[in-house]
Amino acid sequence: MITSISERTWIDDTSAYSESDLIEVSGLSENEIQDLIENELIKLLINEQSEKTFPMQALITASNARRIRDDFELDQNGMVLAVALMRRIAELENEIISLQAKSGWHCL
């Protein structure tokens, strides 16, 4: 019998996370994180000590990016493109929901 031990991290919506936290939790490299930042897929915060920090949403986005990269065996550019397209799809879905709510029209 094999016993597996895993460690869980509680994600706090009000906290800021360091780049090393982001790398450790997501499983992405520093270069991949930088690419997500440059393509405005992850929001970078600068704290009072001029340190790079990231909001909780960045942890979620980076973890999803790593999962997409691994599941579809994508290179770094493919991963960034896939994350960007998924974000755009989510935005469009939210816009459709909003328009349906305003018009009173609902689709099954």
PDB file of C-alpha atoms in Angstrom:
ATOM      1  CA  MET A   1       0.000   0.000   0.000  1.00  0.00           C
ATOM      2  CA  ILE A   2       1.329   3.427  -0.989  1.00  0.00           C
ATOM      3  CA  THR A   3       0.451   6.442   1.114  1.00  0.00           C
ATOM      4  CA  SER A   4       0.626   9.843  -0.491  1.00  0.00           C
ATOM      5  CA  ILE A   5       1.063  13.000   1.523  1.00  0.00           C
ATOM      6  CA  SER A   6       0.215  16.318  -0.034  1.00  0.00           C
ATOM      7  CA  GLU A   7       0.487  19.821   1.245  1.00  0.00           C
ATOM      8  CA  ARG A   8      -2.308  22.337   0.709  1.00  0.00           C
ATOM      9  CA  THR A   9      -1.981  26.076   0.692  1.00  0.00           C
ATOM     10  CA  TRP A  10      -4.889  28.313   1.630  1.00  0.00           C
ATOM     11  CA  ILE A  11      -5.284  31.135  -0.874  1.00  0.00           C
ATOM     12  CA  ASP A  12      -6.294  34.425   0.701  1.00  0.00           C
ATOM     13  CA  ASP A  13      -8.052  36.936  -1.558  1.00  0.00           C
ATOM     14  CA  THR A  14      -6.558  39.936   0.234  1.00  0.00           C
ATOM     15  CA  SER A  15      -2.959  38.761   0.326  1.00  0.00           C
ATOM     16  CA  ALA A  16      -0.115  39.529  -2.034  1.00  0.00           C
ATOM     17  CA  TYR A  17       2.198  36.714  -3.043  1.00  0.00           C
ATOM     18  CA  SER A  18       5.870  36.826  -3.941  1.00  0.00           C
ATOM     19  CA  GLU A  19       7.278  35.704  -7.263  1.00  0.00           C
ATOM     20  CA  SER A  20       8.843  32.681  -5.558  1.00  0.00           C
ATOM     21  CA  ASP A  21       5.397  31.755  -4.145  1.00  0.00           C
ATOM     22  CA  LEU A  22       3.914  32.066  -7.624  1.00  0.00           C
ATOM     23  CA  ILE A  23       6.639  29.865  -9.137  1.00  0.00           C
ATOM     24  CA  GLU A  24       6.356  27.247  -6.386  1.00  0.00           C
ATOM     25  CA  VAL A  25       2.557  27.012  -6.362  1.00  0.00           C
ATOM     26  CA  SER A  26       2.023  27.168 -10.131  1.00  0.00           C
ATOM     27  CA  GLY A  27       4.918  25.005 -11.284  1.00  0.00           C
ATOM     28  CA  LEU A  28       5.882  27.525 -13.980  1.00  0.00           C
ATOM     29  CA  SER A  29       9.382  28.846 -14.516  1.00  0.00           C
ATOM     30  CA  GLU A  30      10.386  32.442 -13.845  1.00  0.00           C
ATOM     31  CA  ASN A  31      10.625  32.985 -17.604  1.00  0.00           C
ATOM     32  CA  GLU A  32       7.086  31.662 -18.150  1.00  0.00           C
ATOM     33  CA  ILE A  33       5.758  33.903 -15.368  1.00  0.00           C
ATOM     34  CA  GLN A  34       7.500  36.898 -16.964  1.00  0.00           C
ATOM     35  CA  ASP A  35       5.915  36.062 -20.321  1.00  0.00           C
ATOM     36  CA  LEU A  36       2.446  35.998 -18.718  1.00  0.00           C
ATOM     37  CA  ILE A  37       3.164  39.399 -17.113  1.00  0.00           C
ATOM     38  CA  GLU A  38       4.404  40.915 -20.397  1.00  0.00           C
ATOM     39  CA  ASN A  39       1.261  39.725 -22.164  1.00  0.00           C
ATOM     40  CA  GLU A  40      -0.890  41.250 -19.385  1.00  0.00           C
ATOM     41  CA  LEU A  41      -2.327  37.876 -18.370  1.00  0.00           C
ATOM     42  CA  ILE A  42      -0.998  38.223 -14.826  1.00  0.00           C
ATOM     43  CA  LYS A  43      -1.210  41.462 -12.893  1.00  0.00           C
ATOM     44  CA  LEU A  44       1.990  42.561 -11.179  1.00  0.00           C
ATOM     45  CA  LEU A  45       1.761  44.634  -8.007  1.00  0.00           C
ATOM     46  CA  ILE A  46       4.582  46.702  -6.523  1.00  0.00           C
ATOM     47  CA  ASN A  47       4.489  46.984  -2.739  1.00  0.00           C
ATOM     48  CA  GLU A  48       5.926  49.699  -0.493  1.00  0.00           C
ATOM     49  CA  GLN A  49       9.362  48.045  -0.501  1.00  0.00           C
ATOM     50  CA  SER A  50       9.400  48.054  -4.344  1.00  0.00           C
ATOM     51  CA  GLU A  51       9.105  44.256  -4.374  1.00  0.00           C
ATOM     52  CA  LYS A  52       7.168  42.359  -7.027  1.00  0.00           C
ATOM     53  CA  THR A  53       4.016  40.841  -5.600  1.00  0.00           C
ATOM     54  CA  PHE A  54       0.994  39.203  -7.150  1.00  0.00           C
ATOM     55  CA  PRO A  55      -2.708  39.028  -6.233  1.00  0.00           C
ATOM     56  CA  MET A  56      -4.508  35.728  -5.664  1.00  0.00           C
ATOM     57  CA  GLN A  57      -5.879  35.753  -9.227  1.00  0.00           C
ATOM     58  CA  ALA A  58      -2.291  35.529 -10.503  1.00  0.00           C
ATOM     59  CA  LEU A  59      -1.837  32.232  -8.631  1.00  0.00           C
ATOM     60  CA  ILE A  60      -4.975  30.856 -10.228  1.00  0.00           C
ATOM     61  CA  THR A  61      -4.018  32.055 -13.717  1.00  0.00           C
ATOM     62  CA  ALA A  62      -0.467  30.701 -13.423  1.00  0.00           C
ATOM     63  CA  SER A  63      -1.684  27.328 -12.148  1.00  0.00           C
ATOM     64  CA  ASN A  64      -4.185  27.100 -15.006  1.00  0.00           C
ATOM     65  CA  ALA A  65      -1.442  28.060 -17.479  1.00  0.00           C
ATOM     66  CA  ARG A  66       0.788  25.257 -16.219  1.00  0.00           C
ATOM     67  CA  ARG A  67      -2.059  22.755 -16.457  1.00  0.00           C
ATOM     68  CA  ILE A  68      -2.848  23.861 -20.034  1.00  0.00           C
ATOM     69  CA  ARG A  69       0.851  23.695 -20.956  1.00  0.00           C
ATOM     70  CA  ASP A  70       1.218  20.188 -19.584  1.00  0.00           C
ATOM     71  CA  ASP A  71      -2.135  18.782 -20.773  1.00  0.00           C
ATOM     72  CA  PHE A  72      -1.666  19.953 -24.352  1.00  0.00           C
ATOM     73  CA  GLU A  73       2.148  19.681 -24.409  1.00  0.00           C
ATOM     74  CA  LEU A  74       2.492  23.336 -25.444  1.00  0.00           C
ATOM     75  CA  ASP A  75       5.629  25.399 -25.701  1.00  0.00           C
ATOM     76  CA  GLN A  76       5.781  28.736 -23.888  1.00  0.00           C
ATOM     77  CA  ASN A  77       4.258  30.734 -26.765  1.00  0.00           C
ATOM     78  CA  GLY A  78       1.447  28.224 -27.182  1.00  0.00           C
ATOM     79  CA  MET A  79       0.711  28.340 -23.471  1.00  0.00           C
ATOM     80  CA  VAL A  80       0.481  32.143 -23.480  1.00  0.00           C
ATOM     81  CA  LEU A  81      -1.771  32.113 -26.547  1.00  0.00           C
ATOM     82  CA  ALA A  82      -4.054  29.461 -25.024  1.00  0.00           C
ATOM     83  CA  VAL A  83      -4.376  31.416 -21.757  1.00  0.00           C
ATOM     84  CA  ALA A  84      -5.115  34.633 -23.673  1.00  0.00           C
ATOM     85  CA  LEU A  85      -7.785  32.907 -25.764  1.00  0.00           C
ATOM     86  CA  MET A  86      -9.382  31.302 -22.716  1.00  0.00           C
ATOM     87  CA  ARG A  87      -9.501  34.682 -20.969  1.00  0.00           C
ATOM     88  CA  ARG A  88     -11.157  36.257 -24.038  1.00  0.00           C
ATOM     89  CA  ILE A  89     -13.706  33.435 -24.215  1.00  0.00           C
ATOM     90  CA  ALA A  90     -14.581  33.986 -20.543  1.00  0.00           C
ATOM     91  CA  GLU A  91     -14.995  37.729 -21.168  1.00  0.00           C
ATOM     92  CA  LEU A  92     -17.303  37.077 -24.119  1.00  0.00           C
ATOM     93  CA  GLU A  93     -19.351  34.546 -22.135  1.00  0.00           C
ATOM     94  CA  ASN A  94     -19.795  37.094 -19.347  1.00  0.00           C
ATOM     95  CA  GLU A  95     -20.856  39.708 -21.888  1.00  0.00           C
ATOM     96  CA  ILE A  96     -23.460  37.316 -23.349  1.00  0.00           C
ATOM     97  CA  ILE A  97     -24.820  36.574 -19.881  1.00  0.00           C
ATOM     98  CA  SER A  98     -25.044  40.289 -19.139  1.00  0.00           C
ATOM     99  CA  LEU A  99     -26.834  41.034 -22.414  1.00  0.00           C
ATOM    100  CA  GLN A 100     -29.252  38.155 -21.869  1.00  0.00           C
ATOM    101  CA  ALA A 101     -30.039  39.428 -18.383  1.00  0.00           C
ATOM    102  CA  LYS A 102     -30.699  42.945 -19.700  1.00  0.00           C
ATOM    103  CA  SER A 103     -32.929  41.728 -22.514  1.00  0.00           C
ATOM    104  CA  GLY A 104     -34.778  39.108 -20.483  1.00  0.00           C
ATOM    105  CA  TRP A 105     -33.894  36.466 -23.086  1.00  0.00           C
ATOM    106  CA  HIS A 106     -32.631  33.115 -21.830  1.00  0.00           C
ATOM    107  CA  CYS A 107     -31.218  30.199 -23.745  1.00  0.00           C
ATOM    108  CA  LEU A 108     -31.510  26.591 -22.599  1.00  0.00           C
TER     109      LEU A 108
END
